[in-house]
C-alpha positions as semicolon CSV with decimal commas, in nm:
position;residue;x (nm);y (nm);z (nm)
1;X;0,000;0,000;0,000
2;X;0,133;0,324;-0,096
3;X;0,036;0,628;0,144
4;X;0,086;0,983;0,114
5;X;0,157;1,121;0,467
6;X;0,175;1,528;0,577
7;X;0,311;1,721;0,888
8;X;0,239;2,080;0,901
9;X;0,414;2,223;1,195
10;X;0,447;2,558;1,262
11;X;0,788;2,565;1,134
12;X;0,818;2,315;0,834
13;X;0,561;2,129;0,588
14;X;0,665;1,788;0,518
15;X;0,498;1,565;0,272
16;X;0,662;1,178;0,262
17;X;0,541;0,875;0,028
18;X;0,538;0,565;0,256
19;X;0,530;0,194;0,088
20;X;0,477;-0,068;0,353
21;X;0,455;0,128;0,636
22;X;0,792;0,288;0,571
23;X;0,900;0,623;0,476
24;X;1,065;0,597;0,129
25;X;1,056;0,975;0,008
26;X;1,052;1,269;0,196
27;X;1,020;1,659;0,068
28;X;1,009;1,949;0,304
29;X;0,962;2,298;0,249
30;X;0,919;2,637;0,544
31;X;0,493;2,640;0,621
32;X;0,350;2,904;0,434
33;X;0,228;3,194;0,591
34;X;0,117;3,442;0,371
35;X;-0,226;3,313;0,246
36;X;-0,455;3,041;0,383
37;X;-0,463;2,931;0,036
38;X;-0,108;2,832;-0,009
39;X;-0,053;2,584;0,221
40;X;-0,289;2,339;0,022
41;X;-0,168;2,449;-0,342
42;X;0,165;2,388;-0,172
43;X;0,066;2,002;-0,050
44;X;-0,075;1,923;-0,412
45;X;0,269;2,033;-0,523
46;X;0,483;1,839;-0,350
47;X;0,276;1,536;-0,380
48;X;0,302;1,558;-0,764
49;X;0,657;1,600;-0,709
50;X;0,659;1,271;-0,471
51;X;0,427;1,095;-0,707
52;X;0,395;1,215;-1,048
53;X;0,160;0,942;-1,145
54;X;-0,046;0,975;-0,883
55;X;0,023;0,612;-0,759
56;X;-0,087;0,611;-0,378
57;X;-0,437;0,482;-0,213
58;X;-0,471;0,734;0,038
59;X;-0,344;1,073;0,178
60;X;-0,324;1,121;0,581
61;X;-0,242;1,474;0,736
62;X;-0,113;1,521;1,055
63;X;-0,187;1,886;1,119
64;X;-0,145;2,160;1,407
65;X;-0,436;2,298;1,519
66;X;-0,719;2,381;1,625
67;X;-0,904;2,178;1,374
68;X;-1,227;2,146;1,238
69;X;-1,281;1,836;1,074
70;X;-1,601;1,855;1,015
71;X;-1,535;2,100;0,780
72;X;-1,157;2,036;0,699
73;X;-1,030;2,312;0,787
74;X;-0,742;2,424;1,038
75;X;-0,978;2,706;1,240
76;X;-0,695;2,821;1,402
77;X;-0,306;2,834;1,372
78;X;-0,202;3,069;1,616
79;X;0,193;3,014;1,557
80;X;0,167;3,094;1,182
81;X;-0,123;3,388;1,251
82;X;-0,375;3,205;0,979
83;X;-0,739;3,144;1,082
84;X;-0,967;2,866;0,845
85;X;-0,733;2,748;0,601
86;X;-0,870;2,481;0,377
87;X;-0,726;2,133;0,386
88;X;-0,941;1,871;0,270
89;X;-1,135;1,992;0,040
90;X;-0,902;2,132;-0,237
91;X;-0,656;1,852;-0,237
92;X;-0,952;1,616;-0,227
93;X;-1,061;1,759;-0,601
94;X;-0,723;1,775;-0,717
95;X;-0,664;1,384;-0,691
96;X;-0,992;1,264;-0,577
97;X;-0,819;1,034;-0,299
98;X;-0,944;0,949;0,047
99;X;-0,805;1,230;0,226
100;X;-0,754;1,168;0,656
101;X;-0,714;1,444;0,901
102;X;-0,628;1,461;1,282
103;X;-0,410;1,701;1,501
104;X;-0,078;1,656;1,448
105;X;-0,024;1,516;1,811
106;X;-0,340;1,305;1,787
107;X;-0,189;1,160;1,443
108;X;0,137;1,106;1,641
109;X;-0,056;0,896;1,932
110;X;-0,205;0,676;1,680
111;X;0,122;0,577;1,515
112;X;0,254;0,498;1,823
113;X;-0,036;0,251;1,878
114;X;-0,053;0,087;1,482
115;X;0,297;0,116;1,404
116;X;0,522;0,221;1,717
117;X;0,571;0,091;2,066
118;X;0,225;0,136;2,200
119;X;0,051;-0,176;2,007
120;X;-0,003;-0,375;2,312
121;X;-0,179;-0,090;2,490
122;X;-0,548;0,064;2,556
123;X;-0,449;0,370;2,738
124;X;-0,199;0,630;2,601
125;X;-0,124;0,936;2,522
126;X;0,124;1,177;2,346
127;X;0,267;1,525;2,413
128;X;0,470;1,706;2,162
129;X;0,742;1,954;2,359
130;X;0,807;2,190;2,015
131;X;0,680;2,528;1,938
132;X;0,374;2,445;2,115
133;X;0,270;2,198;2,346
134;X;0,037;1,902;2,202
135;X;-0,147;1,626;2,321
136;X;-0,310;1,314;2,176
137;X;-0,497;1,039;2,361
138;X;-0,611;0,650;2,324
139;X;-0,850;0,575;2,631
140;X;-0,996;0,193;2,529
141;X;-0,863;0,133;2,252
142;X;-1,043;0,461;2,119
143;X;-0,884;0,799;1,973
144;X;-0,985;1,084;2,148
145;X;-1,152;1,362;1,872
146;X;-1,421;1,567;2,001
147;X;-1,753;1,661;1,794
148;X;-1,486;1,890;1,580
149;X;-1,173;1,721;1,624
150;X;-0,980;1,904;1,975
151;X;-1,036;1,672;2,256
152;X;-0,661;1,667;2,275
153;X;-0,590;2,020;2,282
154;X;-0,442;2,013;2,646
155;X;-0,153;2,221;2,530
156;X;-0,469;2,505;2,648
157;X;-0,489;2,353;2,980
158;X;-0,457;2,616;3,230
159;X;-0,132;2,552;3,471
160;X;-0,208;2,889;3,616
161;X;-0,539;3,122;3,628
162;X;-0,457;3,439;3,775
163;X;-0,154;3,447;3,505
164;X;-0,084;3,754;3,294
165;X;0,103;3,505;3,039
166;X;-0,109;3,515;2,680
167;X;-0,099;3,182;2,500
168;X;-0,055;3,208;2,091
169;X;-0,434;3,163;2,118
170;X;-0,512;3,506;2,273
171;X;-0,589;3,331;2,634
172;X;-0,472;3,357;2,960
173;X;-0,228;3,100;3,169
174;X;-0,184;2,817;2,928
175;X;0,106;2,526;2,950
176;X;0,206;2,609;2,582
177;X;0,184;2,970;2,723
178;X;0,477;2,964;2,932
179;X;0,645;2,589;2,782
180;X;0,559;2,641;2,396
181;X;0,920;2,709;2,228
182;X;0,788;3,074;2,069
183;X;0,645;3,176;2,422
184;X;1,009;3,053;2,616
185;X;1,199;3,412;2,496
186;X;0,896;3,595;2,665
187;X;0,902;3,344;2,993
188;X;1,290;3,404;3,022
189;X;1,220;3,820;2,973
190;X;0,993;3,834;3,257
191;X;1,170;3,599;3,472
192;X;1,476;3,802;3,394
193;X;1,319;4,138;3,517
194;X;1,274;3,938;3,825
195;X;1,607;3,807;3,868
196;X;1,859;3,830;4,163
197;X;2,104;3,642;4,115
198;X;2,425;3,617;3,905
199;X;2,394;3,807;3,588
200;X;2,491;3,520;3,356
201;X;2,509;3,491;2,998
202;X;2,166;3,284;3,003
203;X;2,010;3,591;3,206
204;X;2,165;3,837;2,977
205;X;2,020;3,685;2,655
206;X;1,700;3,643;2,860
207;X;1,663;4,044;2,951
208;X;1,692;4,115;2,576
209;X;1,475;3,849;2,474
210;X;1,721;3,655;2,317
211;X;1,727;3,318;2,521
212;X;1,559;3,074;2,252
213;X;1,479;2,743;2,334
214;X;1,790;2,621;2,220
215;X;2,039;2,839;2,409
216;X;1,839;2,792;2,716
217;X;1,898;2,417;2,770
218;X;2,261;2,427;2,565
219;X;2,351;2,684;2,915
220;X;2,167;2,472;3,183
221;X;2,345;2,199;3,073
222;X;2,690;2,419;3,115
223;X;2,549;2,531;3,466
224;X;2,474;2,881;3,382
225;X;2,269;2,941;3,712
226;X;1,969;3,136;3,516
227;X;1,922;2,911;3,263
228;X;1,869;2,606;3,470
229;X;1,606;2,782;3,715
230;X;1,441;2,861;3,391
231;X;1,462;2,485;3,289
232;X;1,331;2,431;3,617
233;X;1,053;2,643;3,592
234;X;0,931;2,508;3,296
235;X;0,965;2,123;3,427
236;X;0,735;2,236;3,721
237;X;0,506;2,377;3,457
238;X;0,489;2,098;3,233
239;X;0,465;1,838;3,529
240;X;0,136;2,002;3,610
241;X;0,036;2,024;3,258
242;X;0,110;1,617;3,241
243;X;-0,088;1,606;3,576
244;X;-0,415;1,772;3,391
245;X;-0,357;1,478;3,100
246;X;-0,356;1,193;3,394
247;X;-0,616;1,349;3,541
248;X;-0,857;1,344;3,209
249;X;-0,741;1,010;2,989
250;X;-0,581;0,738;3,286
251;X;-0,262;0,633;3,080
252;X;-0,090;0,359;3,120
253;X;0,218;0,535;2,888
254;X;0,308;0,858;2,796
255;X;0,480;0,902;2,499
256;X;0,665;1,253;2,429
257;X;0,839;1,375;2,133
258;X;0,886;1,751;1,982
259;X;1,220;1,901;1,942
260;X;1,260;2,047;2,254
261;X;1,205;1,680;2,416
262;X;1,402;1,470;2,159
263;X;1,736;1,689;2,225
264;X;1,688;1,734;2,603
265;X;1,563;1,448;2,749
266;X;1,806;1,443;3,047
267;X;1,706;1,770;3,128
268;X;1,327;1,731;3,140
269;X;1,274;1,379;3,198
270;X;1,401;1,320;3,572
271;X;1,219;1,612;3,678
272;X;0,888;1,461;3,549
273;X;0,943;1,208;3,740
274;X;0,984;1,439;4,023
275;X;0,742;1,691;4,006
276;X;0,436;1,526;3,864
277;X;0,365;1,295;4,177
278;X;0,310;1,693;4,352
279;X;-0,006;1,718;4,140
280;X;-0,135;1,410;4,006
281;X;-0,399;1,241;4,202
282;X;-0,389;0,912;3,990
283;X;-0,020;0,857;4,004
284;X;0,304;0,888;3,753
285;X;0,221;0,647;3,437
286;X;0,528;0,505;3,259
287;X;0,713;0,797;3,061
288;X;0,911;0,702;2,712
289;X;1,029;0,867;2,425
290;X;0,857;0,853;2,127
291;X;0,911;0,579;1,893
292;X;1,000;0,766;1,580
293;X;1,169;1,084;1,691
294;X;1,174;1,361;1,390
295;X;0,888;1,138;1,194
296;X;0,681;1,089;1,437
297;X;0,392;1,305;1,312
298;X;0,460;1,195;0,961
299;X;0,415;0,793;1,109
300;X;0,111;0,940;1,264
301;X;-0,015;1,117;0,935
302;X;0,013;0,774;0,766
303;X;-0,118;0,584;1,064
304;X;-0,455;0,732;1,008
305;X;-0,447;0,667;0,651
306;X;-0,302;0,347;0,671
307;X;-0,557;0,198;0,964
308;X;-0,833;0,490;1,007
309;X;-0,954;0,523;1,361
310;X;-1,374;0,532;1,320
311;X;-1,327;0,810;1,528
312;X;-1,142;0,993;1,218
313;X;-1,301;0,826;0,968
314;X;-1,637;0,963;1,053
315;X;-1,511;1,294;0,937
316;X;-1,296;1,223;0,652
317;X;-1,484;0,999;0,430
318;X;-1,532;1,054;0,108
319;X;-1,817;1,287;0,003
């Protein structure tokens, strides 16, 4: 079976022809932000490029979100500043293939239970640790949608309601709010206003808002004193984030992937295992690392296309 599978991240589109289950070709490109339009005309292109003849059964997208499935459509993508940009629809016409959406982290959760580690289990979930935080659950054997397609969108859980923090969503005290990669600069500025100790280069990056996710946890791991408060910080804020995940879907696993995850593991995983048991009634489920790192949302994509959860395929059936 041949599958055409999608990520759209905030960052970078990637489209990937799969044969077997396996990636075999891979294109990527930066997500276009200039016109809801152009991400689709975009899609079409690269899968022409992929597959010229148009030989593939199927087309799964893994996409950030909100969502609105029933009308695929991504409603909302705060992190490129696009509102109802059409997915299904126009690259439905152009090849007149079944065409599967889900949130990129609810794709990712699925892959992990078809194609990953997870095959054995009922009860997971997923969190992506990138730009944004995002979540995707299995409770009995059953993806979690919604009526639209956002029962996973935990990466809005509140972690702290008298904040002053604004998520990319326009709301107040959010886990992607102060963990989300694009909101860490503005996290590090106002901790840095608040700062008393050692001026160090991590603190000095952070009071011009220069500390990206990447410097931050490249100094805490060379002991620069702000930095690694920072780190802590935002351990203590995803731990009660996770907690808000137990609390709703029961997991037996946890899977987590994202960039920020995948490269600093040691950093953020201990301190999980620390933290969480402060705010989790139900206990610490069993915390791994995702089963296909970079391509994990791209295994999801063709997860859903491969082996379509009825939960998806309710939505994305064929007209």
């Amino acid at each position: 079976m041949n599958i055409i599978a999608v990520d759209i991240g905030a960052t970078n589109l990637r489209v990937a022809l799969f044969k077997d289950n396996k990636k075999t070709k891979e294109l990527k490109i930066q997500t276009p932000k200039d016109n809801p339009s152009f991400l689709s005309k975009s899609i079409i292109n690269m899968i022409y490029e992929l597959s010229p003849d148009r030989d593939f059964n199927s087309i799964g997208i893994g996409s950030i979100g909100p969502l609105d499935l029933k009308k695929g459509i991504i409603e909302l993508a705060p992190n490129l500043g696009l509102k109802n940009i059409p997915l299904k629809d126009p690259i439905y016409e152009e090849f007149r293939k079944e065409v599967y959406i889900a949130n990129d982290a609810m794709a990712a959760v699925w892959a992990e239970k078809t194609l990953g580690d997870g095959k054995d289990k009922d009860d997971l979930a997923y969190i992506t640790m990138s730009s944004g935080i995002g979540v995707g659950a299995i409770v009995d054997g059953n993806l979690m949608v919604g009526r639209r397609g956002n029962a996973h969108e935990l990466g809005h859980a509140v972690v702290k309601f008298d904040s002053n923090f604004i998520c990319g969503c326009g709301r107040l005290g959010h886990w992607e709010a102060y963990a989300g990669g694009k909101n860490i600069p503005k996290v590090a500025y106002e901790m840095a206003k608040e700062w008393k100790g050692e001026k160090t280069q991590g603190y000095n990056l952070a009071i011009n808002g220069n500390l990206t996710p990447e410097k931050l946890y490249d100094l805490a791991r060379k002991n620069d004193e702000f930095s690694k408060s920072l780190v802590d910080l935002l351990n203590i804020v995803h731990a009660a984030g996770i907690s808000t995940l137990i609390a709703a879907y029961d997991p037996e696993v946890i899977y987590i992937g994202g960039s920020i995850y995948l490269y600093n593991e040691d950093l953020i995983k201990p301190y999980l295992l620390k933290y969480i048991p402060k705010y989790s009634a139900l206990g610490v489920p069993e915390i791994k690392m995702c089963s296909f790192g970079d391509d994990q949302v791209l295994y999801g994509a063709a997860s859903i296309a491969i082996n379509p959860p009825i939960t998806i395929k309710k939505f994305n059936i064929l007209k």
